[in-house]
Tab-separated table of C-alpha atoms in Angstrom:
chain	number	residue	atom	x	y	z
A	181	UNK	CA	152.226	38.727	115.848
A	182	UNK	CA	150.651	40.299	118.482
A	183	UNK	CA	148.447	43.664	117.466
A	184	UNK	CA	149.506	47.156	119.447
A	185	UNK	CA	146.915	48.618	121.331
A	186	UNK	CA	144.999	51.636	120.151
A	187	UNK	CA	146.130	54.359	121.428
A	188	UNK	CA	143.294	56.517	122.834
A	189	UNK	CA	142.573	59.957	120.795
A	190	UNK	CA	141.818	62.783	123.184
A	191	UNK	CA	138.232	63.818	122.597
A	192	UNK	CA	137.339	66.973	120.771
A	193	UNK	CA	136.552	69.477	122.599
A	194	UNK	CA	133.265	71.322	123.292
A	195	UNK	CA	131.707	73.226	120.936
A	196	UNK	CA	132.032	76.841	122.081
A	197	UNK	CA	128.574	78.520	123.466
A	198	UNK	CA	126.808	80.458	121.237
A	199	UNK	CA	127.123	84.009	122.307
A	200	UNK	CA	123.413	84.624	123.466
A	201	UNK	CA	122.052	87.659	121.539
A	202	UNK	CA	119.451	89.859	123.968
A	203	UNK	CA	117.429	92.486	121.723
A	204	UNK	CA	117.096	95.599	123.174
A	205	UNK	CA	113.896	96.551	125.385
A	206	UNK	CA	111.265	97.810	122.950
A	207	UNK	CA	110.170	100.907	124.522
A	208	UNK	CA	106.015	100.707	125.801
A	209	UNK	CA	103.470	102.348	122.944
A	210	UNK	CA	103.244	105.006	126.240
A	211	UNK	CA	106.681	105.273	126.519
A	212	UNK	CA	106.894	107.030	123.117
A	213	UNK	CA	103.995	109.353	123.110
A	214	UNK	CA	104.662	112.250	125.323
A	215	UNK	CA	101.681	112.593	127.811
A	216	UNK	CA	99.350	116.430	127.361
A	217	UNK	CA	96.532	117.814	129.458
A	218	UNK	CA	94.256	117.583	126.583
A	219	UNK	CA	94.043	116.901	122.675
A	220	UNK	CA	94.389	119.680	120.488
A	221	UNK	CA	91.275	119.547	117.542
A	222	UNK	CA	91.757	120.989	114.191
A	223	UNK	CA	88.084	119.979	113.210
A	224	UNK	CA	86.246	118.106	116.207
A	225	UNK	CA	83.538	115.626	114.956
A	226	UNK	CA	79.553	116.837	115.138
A	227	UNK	CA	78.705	114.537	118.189
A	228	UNK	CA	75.813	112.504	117.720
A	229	UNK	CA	73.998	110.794	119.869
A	230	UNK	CA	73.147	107.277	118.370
A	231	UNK	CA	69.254	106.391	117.523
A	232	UNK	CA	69.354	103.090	118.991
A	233	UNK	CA	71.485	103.961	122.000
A	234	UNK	CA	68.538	106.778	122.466
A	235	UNK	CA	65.583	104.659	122.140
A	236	UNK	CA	67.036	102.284	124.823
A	237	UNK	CA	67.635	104.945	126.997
A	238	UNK	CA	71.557	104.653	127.068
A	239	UNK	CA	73.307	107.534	128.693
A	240	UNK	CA	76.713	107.482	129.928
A	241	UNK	CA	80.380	108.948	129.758
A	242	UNK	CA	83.188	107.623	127.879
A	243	UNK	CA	86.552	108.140	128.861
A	244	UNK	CA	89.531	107.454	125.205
A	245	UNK	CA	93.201	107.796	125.680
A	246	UNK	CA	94.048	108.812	122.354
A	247	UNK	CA	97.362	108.788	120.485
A	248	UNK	CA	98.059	111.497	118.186
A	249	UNK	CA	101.209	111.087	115.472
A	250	UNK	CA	103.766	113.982	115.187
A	251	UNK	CA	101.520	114.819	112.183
A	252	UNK	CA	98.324	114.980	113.928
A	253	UNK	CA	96.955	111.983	112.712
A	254	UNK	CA	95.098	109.460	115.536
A	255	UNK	CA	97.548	106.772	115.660
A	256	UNK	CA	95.400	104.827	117.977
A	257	UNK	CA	92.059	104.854	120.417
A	258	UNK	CA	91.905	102.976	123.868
A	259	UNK	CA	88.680	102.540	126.201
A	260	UNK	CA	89.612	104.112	129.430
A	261	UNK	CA	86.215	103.936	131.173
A	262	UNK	CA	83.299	102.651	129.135
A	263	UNK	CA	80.171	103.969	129.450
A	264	UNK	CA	78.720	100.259	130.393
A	265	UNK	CA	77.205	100.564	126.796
A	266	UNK	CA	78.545	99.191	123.756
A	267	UNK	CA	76.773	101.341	121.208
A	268	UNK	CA	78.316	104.608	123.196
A	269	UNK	CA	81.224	103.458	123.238
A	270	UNK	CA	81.533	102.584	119.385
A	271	UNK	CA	79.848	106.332	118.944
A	272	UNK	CA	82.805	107.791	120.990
A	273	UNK	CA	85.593	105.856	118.936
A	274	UNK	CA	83.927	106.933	115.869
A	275	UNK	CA	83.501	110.728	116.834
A	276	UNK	CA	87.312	110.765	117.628
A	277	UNK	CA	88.047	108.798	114.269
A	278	UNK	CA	85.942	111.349	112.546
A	279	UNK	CA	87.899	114.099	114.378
A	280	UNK	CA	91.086	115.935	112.808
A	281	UNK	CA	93.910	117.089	115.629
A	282	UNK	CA	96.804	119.542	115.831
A	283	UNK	CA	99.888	117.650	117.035
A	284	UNK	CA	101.539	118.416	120.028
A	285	UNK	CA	104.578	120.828	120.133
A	286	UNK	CA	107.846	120.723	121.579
A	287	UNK	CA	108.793	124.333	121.009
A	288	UNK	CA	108.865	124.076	117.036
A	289	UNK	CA	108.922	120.766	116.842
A	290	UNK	CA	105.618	118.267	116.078
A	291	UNK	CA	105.814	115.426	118.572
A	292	UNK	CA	103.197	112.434	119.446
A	293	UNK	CA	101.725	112.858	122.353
A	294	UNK	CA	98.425	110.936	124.332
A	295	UNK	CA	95.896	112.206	125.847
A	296	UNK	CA	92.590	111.514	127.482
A	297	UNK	CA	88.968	112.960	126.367
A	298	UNK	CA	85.665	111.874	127.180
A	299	UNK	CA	82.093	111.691	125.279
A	300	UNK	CA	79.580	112.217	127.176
A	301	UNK	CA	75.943	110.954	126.081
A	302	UNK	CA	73.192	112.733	128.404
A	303	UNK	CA	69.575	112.269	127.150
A	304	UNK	CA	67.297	115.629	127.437
């Protein structure tokens, strides 16, 4: 008796490719806050000049970009150009924290905007 030969199965075939699924570009935190000249204040912090920072003889400018929602809330605070002092530039962040702003208009409409403003600490 003599035993017939497999017969050789044809192979499966590849597993398709996944389709690869590319999420859409995330637009930049600049992208979506349309630039202005200058922030608009509804109450601007009192700007104080911090005791320590005064008794060291700190003086300097700080330069914030700040973000400002479409309901004129402060969104978020970046350092520019520090003042090369740490305790002016905490005072600046906090002034602007402390400070309540308008939001920026496109004709009737509130829309977030950034904008830059600086602190300046200048002893007398």
């Amino acid at each position: 008796m003599t035993i017939p030969e497999p017969k050789p199965q044809p192979s499966p075939p590849p597993p398709a490719p996944k389709p690869v699924v590319v999420p859409p570009p995330q637009p930049k935190l600049t992208e979506e806050y349309v630039p202005v000249t200058q922030p608009t204040y509804a109450v601007q912090a009192t700007h104080v000049y911090p005791p320590e920072a005064a008794r060291r003889h700190q003086q300097g400018t700080v330069v914030l970009m700040l973000y400002i929602s479409g309901s004129g809330t402060l969104a978020k605070i970046e350092i520019v150009k520090s003042s090369g002092y740490p305790l002016l530039d905490s005072a600046a962040i906090r002034e602007m924290k402390m400070s309540k702003f308008e939001p920026a208009m496109d004709g009737a409409i509130p829309i977030r905007s950034r904008a830059q403003a600086s602190v300046t600490y200048r002893l007398e």
